[in-house]
Structure formats: structure tokens, C-alpha cells
PDB file of C-alpha atoms in Angstrom:
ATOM      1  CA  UNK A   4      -7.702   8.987 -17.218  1.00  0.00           C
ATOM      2  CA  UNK A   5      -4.797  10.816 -15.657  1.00  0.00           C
ATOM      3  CA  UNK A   6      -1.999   8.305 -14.310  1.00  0.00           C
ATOM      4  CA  UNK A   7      -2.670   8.580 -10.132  1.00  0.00           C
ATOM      5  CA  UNK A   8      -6.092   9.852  -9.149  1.00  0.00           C
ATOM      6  CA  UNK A   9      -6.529  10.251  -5.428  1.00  0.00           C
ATOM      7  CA  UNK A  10      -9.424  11.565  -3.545  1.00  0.00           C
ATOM      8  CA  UNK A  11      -9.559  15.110  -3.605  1.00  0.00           C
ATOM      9  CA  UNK A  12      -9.432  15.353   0.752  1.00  0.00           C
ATOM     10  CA  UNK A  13      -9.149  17.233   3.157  1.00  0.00           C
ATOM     11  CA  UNK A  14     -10.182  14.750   5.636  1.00  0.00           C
ATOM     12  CA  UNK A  15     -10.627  15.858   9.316  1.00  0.00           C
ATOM     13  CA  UNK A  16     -11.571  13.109  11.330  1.00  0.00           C
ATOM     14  CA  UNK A  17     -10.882  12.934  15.357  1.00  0.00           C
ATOM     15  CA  UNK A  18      -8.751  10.766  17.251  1.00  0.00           C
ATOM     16  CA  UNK A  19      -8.980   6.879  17.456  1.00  0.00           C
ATOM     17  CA  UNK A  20     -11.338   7.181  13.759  1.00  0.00           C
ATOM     18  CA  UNK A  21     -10.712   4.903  11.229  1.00  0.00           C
ATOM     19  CA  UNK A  22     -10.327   6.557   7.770  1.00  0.00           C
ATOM     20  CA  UNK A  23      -9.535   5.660   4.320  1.00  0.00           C
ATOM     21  CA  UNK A  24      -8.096   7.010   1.474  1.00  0.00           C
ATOM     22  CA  UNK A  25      -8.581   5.826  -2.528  1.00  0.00           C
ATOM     23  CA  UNK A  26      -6.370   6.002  -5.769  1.00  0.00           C
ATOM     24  CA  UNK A  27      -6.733   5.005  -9.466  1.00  0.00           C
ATOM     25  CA  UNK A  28      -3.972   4.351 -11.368  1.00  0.00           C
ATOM     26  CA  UNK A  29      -4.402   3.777 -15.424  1.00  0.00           C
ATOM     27  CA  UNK A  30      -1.157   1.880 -15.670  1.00  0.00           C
ATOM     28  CA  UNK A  31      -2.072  -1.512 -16.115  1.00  0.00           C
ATOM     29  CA  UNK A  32       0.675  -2.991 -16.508  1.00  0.00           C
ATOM     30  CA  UNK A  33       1.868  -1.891 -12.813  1.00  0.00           C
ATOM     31  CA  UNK A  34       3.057  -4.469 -10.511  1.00  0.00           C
ATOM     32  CA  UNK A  35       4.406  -2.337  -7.517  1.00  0.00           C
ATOM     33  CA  UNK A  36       2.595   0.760  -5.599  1.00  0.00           C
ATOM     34  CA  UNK A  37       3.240   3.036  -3.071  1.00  0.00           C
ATOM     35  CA  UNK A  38       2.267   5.031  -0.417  1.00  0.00           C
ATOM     36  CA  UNK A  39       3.881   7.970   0.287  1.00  0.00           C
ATOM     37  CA  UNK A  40       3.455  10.428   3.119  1.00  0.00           C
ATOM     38  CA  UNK A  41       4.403  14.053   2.986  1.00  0.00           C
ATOM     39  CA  UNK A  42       4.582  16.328   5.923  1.00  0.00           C
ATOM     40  CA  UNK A  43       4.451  20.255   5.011  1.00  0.00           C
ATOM     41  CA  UNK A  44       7.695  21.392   3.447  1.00  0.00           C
ATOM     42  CA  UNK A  45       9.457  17.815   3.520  1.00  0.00           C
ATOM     43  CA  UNK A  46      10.111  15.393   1.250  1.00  0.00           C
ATOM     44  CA  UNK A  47       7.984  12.083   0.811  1.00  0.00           C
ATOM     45  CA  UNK A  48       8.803   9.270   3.485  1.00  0.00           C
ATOM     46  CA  UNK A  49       7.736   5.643   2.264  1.00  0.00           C
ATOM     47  CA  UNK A  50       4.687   4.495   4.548  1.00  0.00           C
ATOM     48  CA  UNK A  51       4.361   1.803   2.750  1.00  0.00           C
ATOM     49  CA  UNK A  52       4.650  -0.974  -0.784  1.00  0.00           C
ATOM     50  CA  UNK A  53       2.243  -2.741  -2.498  1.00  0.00           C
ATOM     51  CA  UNK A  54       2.860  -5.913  -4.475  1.00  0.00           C
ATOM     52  CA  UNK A  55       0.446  -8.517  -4.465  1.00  0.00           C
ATOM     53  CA  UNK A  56      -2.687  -7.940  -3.144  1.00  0.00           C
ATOM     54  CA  UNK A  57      -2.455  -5.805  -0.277  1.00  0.00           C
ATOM     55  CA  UNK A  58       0.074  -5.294   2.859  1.00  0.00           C
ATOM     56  CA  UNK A  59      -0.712  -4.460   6.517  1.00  0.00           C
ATOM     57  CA  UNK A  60       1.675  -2.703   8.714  1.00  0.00           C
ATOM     58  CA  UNK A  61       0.526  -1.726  12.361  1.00  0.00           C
ATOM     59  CA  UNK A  62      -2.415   0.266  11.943  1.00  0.00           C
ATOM     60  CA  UNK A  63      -2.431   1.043   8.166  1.00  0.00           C
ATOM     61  CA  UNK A  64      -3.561  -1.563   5.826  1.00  0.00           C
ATOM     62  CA  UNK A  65      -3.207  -1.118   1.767  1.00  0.00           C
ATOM     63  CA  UNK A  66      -5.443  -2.870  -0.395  1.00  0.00           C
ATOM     64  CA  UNK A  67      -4.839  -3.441  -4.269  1.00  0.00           C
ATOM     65  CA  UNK A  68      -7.730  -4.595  -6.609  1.00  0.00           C
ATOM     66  CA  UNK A  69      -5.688  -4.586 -10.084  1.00  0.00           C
ATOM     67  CA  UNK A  70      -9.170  -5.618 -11.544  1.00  0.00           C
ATOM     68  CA  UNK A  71     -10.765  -2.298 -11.180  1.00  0.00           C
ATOM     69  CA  UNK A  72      -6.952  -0.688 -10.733  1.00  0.00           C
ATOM     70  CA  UNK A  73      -7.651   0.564  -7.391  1.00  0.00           C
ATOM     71  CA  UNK A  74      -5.356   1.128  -4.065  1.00  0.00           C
ATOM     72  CA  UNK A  75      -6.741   2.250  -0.908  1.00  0.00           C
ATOM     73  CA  UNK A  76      -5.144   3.024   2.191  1.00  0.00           C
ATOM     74  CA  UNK A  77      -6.379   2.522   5.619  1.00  0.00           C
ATOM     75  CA  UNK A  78      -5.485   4.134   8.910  1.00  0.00           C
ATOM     76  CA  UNK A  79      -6.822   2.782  12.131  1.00  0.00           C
ATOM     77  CA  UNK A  80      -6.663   4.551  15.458  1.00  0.00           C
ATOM     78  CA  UNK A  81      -5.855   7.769  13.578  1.00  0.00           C
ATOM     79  CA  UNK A  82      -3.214   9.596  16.081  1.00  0.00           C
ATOM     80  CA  UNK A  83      -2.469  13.248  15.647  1.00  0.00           C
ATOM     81  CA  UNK A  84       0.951  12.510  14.365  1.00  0.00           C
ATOM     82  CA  UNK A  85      -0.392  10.838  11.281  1.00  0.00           C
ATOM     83  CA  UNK A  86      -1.798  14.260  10.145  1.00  0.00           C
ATOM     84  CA  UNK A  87      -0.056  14.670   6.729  1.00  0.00           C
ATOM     85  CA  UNK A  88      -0.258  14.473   3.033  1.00  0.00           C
ATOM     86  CA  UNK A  89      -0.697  10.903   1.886  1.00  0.00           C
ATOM     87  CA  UNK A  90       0.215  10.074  -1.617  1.00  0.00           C
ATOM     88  CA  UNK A  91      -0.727   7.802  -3.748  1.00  0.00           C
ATOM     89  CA  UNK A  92       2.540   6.499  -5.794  1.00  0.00           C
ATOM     90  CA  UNK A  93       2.819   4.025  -8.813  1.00  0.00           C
ATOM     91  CA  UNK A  94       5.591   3.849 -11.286  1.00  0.00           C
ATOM     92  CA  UNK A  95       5.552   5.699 -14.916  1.00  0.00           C
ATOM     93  CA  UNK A  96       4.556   3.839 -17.905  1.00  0.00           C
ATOM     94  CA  UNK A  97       7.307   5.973 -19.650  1.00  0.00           C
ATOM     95  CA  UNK A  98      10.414   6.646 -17.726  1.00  0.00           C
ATOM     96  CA  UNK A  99      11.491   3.323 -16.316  1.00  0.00           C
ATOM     97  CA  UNK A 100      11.409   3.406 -12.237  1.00  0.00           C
ATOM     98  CA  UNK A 101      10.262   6.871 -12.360  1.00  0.00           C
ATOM     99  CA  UNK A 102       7.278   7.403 -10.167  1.00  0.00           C
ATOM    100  CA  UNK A 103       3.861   9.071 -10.929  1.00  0.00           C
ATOM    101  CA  UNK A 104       2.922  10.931  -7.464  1.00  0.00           C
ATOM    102  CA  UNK A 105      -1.062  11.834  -7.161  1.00  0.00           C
ATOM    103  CA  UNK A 106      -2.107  15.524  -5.689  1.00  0.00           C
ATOM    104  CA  UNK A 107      -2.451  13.796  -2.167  1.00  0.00           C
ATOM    105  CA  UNK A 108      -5.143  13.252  -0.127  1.00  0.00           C
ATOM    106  CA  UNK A 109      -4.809  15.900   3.062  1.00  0.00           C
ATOM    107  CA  UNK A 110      -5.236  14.147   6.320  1.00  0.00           C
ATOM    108  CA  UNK A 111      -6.321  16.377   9.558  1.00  0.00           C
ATOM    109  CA  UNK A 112      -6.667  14.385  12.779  1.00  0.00           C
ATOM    110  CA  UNK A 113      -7.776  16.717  15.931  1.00  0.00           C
ATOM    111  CA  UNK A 114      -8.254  16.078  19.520  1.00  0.00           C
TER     112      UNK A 114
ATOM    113  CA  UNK B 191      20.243   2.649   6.034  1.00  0.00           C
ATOM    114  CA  UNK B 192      19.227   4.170   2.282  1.00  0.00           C
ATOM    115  CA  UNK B 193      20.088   7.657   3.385  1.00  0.00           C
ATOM    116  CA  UNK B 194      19.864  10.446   0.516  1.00  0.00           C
ATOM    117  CA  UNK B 195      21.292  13.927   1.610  1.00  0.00           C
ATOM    118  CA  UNK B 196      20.632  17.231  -0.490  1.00  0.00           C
ATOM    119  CA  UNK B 197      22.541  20.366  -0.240  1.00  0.00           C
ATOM    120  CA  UNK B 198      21.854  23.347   0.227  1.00  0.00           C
ATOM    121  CA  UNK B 199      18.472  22.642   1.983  1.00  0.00           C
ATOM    122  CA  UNK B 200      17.815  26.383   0.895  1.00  0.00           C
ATOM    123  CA  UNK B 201      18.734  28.431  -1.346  1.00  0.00           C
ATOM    124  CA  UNK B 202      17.731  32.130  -2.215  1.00  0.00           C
ATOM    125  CA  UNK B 203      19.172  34.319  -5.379  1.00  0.00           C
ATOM    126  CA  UNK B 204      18.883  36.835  -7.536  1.00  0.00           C
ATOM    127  CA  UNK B 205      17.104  36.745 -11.228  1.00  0.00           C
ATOM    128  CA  UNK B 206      19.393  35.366 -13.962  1.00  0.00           C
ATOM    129  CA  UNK B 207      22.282  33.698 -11.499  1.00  0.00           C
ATOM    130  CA  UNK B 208      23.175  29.383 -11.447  1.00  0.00           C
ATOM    131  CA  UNK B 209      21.787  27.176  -8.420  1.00  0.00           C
ATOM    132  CA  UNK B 210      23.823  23.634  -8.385  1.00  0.00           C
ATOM    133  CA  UNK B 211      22.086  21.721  -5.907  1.00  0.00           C
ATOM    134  CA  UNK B 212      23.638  17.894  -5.006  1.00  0.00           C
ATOM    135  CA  UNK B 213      22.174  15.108  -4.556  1.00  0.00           C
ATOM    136  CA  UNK B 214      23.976  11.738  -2.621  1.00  0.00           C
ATOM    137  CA  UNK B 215      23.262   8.611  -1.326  1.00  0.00           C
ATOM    138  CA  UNK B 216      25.420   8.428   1.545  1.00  0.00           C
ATOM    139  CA  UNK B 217      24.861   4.748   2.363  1.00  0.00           C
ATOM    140  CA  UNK B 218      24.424   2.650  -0.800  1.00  0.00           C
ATOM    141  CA  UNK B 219      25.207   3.083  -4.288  1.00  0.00           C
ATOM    142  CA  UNK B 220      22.852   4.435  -6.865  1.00  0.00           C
ATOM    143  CA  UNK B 221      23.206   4.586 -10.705  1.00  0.00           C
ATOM    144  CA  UNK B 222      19.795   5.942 -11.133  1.00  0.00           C
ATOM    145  CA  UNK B 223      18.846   8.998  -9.397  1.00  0.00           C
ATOM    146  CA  UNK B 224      15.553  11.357 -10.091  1.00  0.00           C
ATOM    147  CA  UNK B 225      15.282  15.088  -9.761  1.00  0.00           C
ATOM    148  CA  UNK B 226      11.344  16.132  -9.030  1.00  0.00           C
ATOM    149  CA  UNK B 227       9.828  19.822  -8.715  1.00  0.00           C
ATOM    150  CA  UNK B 228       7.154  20.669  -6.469  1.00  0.00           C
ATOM    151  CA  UNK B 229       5.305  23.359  -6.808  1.00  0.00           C
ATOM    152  CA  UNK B 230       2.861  24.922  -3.896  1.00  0.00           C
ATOM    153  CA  UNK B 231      -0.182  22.687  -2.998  1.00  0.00           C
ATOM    154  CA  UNK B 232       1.005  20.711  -6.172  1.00  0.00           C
ATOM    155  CA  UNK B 233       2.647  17.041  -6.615  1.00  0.00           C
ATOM    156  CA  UNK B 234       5.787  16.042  -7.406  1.00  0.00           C
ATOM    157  CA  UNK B 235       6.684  16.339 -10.905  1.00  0.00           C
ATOM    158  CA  UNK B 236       9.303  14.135 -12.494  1.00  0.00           C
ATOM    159  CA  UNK B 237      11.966  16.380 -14.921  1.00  0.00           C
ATOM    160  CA  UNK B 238      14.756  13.987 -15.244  1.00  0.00           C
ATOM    161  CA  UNK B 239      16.031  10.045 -14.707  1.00  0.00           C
ATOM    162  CA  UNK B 240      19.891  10.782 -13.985  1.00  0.00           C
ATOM    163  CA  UNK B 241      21.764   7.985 -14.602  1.00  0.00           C
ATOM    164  CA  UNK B 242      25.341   7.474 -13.594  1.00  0.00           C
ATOM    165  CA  UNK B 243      28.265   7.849 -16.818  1.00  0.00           C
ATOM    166  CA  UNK B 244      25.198   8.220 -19.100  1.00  0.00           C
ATOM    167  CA  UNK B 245      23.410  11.565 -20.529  1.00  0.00           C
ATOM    168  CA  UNK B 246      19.687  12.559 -18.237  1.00  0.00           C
ATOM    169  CA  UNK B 247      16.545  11.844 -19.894  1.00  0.00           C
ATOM    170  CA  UNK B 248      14.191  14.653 -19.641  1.00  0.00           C
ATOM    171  CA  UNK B 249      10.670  14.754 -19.425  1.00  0.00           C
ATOM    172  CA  UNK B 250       8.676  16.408 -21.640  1.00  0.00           C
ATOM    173  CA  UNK B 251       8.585  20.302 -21.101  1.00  0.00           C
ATOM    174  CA  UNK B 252      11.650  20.534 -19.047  1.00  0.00           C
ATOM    175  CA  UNK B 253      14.579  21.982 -20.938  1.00  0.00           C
ATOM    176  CA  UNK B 254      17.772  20.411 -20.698  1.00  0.00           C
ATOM    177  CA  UNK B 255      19.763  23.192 -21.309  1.00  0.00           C
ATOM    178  CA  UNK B 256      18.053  25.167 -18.375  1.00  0.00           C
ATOM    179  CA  UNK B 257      18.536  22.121 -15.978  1.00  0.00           C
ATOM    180  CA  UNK B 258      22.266  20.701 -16.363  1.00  0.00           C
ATOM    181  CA  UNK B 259      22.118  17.494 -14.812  1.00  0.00           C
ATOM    182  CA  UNK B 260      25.273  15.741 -13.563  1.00  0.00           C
ATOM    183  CA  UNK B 261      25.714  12.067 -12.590  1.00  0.00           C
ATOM    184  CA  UNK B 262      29.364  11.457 -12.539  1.00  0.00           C
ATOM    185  CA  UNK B 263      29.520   9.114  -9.843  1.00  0.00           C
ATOM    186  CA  UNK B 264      27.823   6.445  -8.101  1.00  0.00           C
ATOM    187  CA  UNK B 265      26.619   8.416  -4.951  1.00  0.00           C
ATOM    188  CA  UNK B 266      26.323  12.460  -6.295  1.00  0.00           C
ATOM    189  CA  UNK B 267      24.089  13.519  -9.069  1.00  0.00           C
ATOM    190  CA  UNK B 268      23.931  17.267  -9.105  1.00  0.00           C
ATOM    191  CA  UNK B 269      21.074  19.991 -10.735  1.00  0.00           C
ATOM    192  CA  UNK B 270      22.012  23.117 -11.896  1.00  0.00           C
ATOM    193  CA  UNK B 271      19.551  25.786 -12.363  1.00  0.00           C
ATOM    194  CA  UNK B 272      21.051  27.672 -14.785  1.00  0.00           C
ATOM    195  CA  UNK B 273      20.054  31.897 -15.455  1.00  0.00           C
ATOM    196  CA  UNK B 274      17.306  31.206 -12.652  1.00  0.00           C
ATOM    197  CA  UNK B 275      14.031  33.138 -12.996  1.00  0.00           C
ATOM    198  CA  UNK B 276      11.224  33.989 -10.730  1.00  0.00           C
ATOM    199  CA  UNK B 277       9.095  30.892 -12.027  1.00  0.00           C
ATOM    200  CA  UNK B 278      12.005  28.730 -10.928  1.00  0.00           C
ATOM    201  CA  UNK B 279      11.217  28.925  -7.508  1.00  0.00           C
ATOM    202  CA  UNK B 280      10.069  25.591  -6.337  1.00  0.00           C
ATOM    203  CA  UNK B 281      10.845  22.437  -3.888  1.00  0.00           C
ATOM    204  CA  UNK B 282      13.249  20.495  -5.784  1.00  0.00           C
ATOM    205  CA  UNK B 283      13.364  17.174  -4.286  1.00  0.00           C
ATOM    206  CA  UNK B 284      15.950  14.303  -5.590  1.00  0.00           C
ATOM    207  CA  UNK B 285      15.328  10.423  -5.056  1.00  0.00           C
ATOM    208  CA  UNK B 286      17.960   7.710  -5.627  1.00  0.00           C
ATOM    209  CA  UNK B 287      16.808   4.364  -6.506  1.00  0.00           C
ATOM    210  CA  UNK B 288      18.084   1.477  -4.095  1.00  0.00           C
ATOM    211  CA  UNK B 289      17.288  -2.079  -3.134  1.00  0.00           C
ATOM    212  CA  UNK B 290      17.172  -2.281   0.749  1.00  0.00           C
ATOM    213  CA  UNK B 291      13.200  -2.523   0.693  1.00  0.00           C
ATOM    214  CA  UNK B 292      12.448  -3.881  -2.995  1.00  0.00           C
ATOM    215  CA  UNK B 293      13.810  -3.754  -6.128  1.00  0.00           C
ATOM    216  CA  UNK B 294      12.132  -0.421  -7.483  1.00  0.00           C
ATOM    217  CA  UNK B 295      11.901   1.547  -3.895  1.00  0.00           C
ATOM    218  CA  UNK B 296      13.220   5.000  -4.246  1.00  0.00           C
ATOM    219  CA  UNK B 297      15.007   7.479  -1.273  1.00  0.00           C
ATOM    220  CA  UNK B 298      13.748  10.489  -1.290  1.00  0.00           C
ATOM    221  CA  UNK B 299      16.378  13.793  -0.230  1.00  0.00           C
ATOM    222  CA  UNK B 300      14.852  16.410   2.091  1.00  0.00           C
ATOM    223  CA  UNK B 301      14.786  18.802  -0.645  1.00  0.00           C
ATOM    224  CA  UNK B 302      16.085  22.133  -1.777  1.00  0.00           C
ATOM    225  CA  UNK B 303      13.597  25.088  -1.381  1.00  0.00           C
ATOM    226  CA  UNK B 304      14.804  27.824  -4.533  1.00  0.00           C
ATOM    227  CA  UNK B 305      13.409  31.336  -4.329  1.00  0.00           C
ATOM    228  CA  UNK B 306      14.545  33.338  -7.178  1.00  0.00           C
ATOM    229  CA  UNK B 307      13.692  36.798  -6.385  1.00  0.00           C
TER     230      UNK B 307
END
């Protein structure tokens, strides 16, 4: 299994829709995750961290279920702003706090 | 706060010339810093842990002697590209490590866009 799987995307959903992305990680041994979002040609901005069994900010929600070493993300009321890359982030097994970014999971919101 | 600046933002140059790019945190103190390639419609791809007074750690595939990495104080790490080729162009995006949101949260630069023509 690679490190950080995420779904494959792209997922166009309209305004006000609830979507949600997934990620596997194969690092057991993880106790912190991340989600990243990347805008086209920028760097990653930290939406948000995962270390227990989930956190909710506003309208995203993460979820963490180290049994099955799973993190989703959830985005309520989808605006047009949150169109982006999301990416699923958890730390490397081998190089300390280095971090293991998956492909990201394309996010289109239209009107 | 945790603020991470790169310079140059952009850079293009010719086949077989040295990029330094630099890397700062310009409101906290970092010892560890990361330097991450992305390539087109790729992810980010770790190729070094710089840390401060100490030698990089490179990952596998990336060659050391090809990307000089710097960490000679705690704020500025820098990357030099050195005798840059076509298949160095990339998005080369720094991170420092800090603790304002967690103990392992990293800072991401804006990044440095290379085009070696």
C-alpha cells in the first residue's frame, strides 16, 4: 500500500452540496494528520489537524478511524471559494516530521 | 504568525547555470526546515530534512551534490540547484517546522517556480 491514498477526484458538485473526500494512510504508527489545501500554483495552506478522533472547524469536519487507517474530510455548504486541491497529509515513517502528501483530491464547486 | 517567505518566487535560466533559492521563517525560529518538489499535476515530494548547524538528509533518489542545501541559521535554509537542467524545472516549495498550532505542524513558503530552458 502506498503511504497516502486519496480518492482519485475530480469532484464537481454545485453550491450549498455537501461532499466528502477519503484517504488511507499505511503508517500505523501515525498519531497526527493533516489536511492540506492547494490552490493552482501555490503552496499548501493547513485547513486543518487531526489528532484524536476527528476535529470540526466551521463547515469542514475530519474524521479519523485508525482501525481501518482512514481520514475523511467533509465540506458542508460547499462555496465556490473552496474549489481547490485538497490533500491528504500524514507524517513519514522515515524522515522524522517529514510529511507524506497524497495526489489530491480536485474539488470543483459551480454556480 | 508562522510566516515562511521564499525568494525568488520565480526564477528562469539557462541549461547548466546555479539557482539558490532561500527559505525563512520570518516570525519564529526553526531548526528543521524541508525542501519539497512538485512536479505538474503531481504531489509534493520530500528531497531533504534541513536541519540547522547539522548536514541535510536526503531522500532517496535526490542527489546531494546536485541540491546543496544550507541551514546556517535559525530562520534561512537555502537550495541551490546546481548545473540546472531542463528536468529541473519544477515548484520547489520549502516548509519550516514550528509550534504555534501543534508540535509537528509545518509552514509552508509560497514556492519558487524554476524553468530551466
Amino acid at each position: 500500500r502506498k503511504e497516502v491514498e486519496q480518492d482519485p477526484g475530480p469532484f464537481n458538485v454545485p453550491e450549498g452540496a455537501t461532499v466528502a473526500f477519503n484517504c488511507t494512510y499505511s503508517n500505523s504508527a501515525s498519531q497526527s494528520f493533516f489536511w492540506y489545501r492547494q490552490d493552482c500554483r501555490k503552496e499548501p495552506k493547513l485547513l486543518m489537524s487531526v489528532y484524536s478522533s476527528g476535529n470540526e472547524d466551521g463547515r469542514f469536519t475530519a474524521q479519523l478511524n485508525r482501525a481501518s487507517q482512514y481520514i475523511s474530510l467533509l465540506i458542508r455548504d460547499s462555496k465556490l471559494s473552496d474549489s481547490a486541491t485538497y490533500l491528504c497529509v500524514v507524517p513519514s515513517q522515515d524522515s522524522g516530521y517529514a510529511l507524506n502528501f497524497g495526489k489530491g483530491t480536485s474539488l470543483l464547486v459551480t454556480p | 504568525g508562522a510566516v515562511v517567505s521564499q525568494h525568488p518566487s520565480r526564477v528562469i535560466c539557462k541549461s547548466g547555470t546555479s539557482v539558490k533559492i532561500e527559505c525563512r521563517s520570518l516570525d519564529f525560529q526553526a531548526t528543521t526546515m524541508f525542501w519539497y518538489r512538485q512536479f505538474p499535476k503531481k504531489s509534493l515530494m520530500l528531497m531533504a530534512t534541513s536541519n540547522e548547524g547539522s548536514k541535510a538528509t536526503y531522500e532517496q533518489g535526490v542527489e546531494k551534490d546536485k541540491f546543496l542545501i544550507n541551514h546556517a541559521s535559525l530562520t534561512l535554509s537555502t537550495l541551490t540547484v546546481t548545473s540546472a537542467h531542463p528536468e529541473d524545472s519544477s515548484f520547489y516549495i520549502c516548509s519550516a517546522l514550528g509550534s504555534t498550532s501543534g508540535p509537528d505542524t509545518q509552514y509552508f513558503g509560497p514556492g519558487t517556480r524554476l524553468t530551466v530552458l
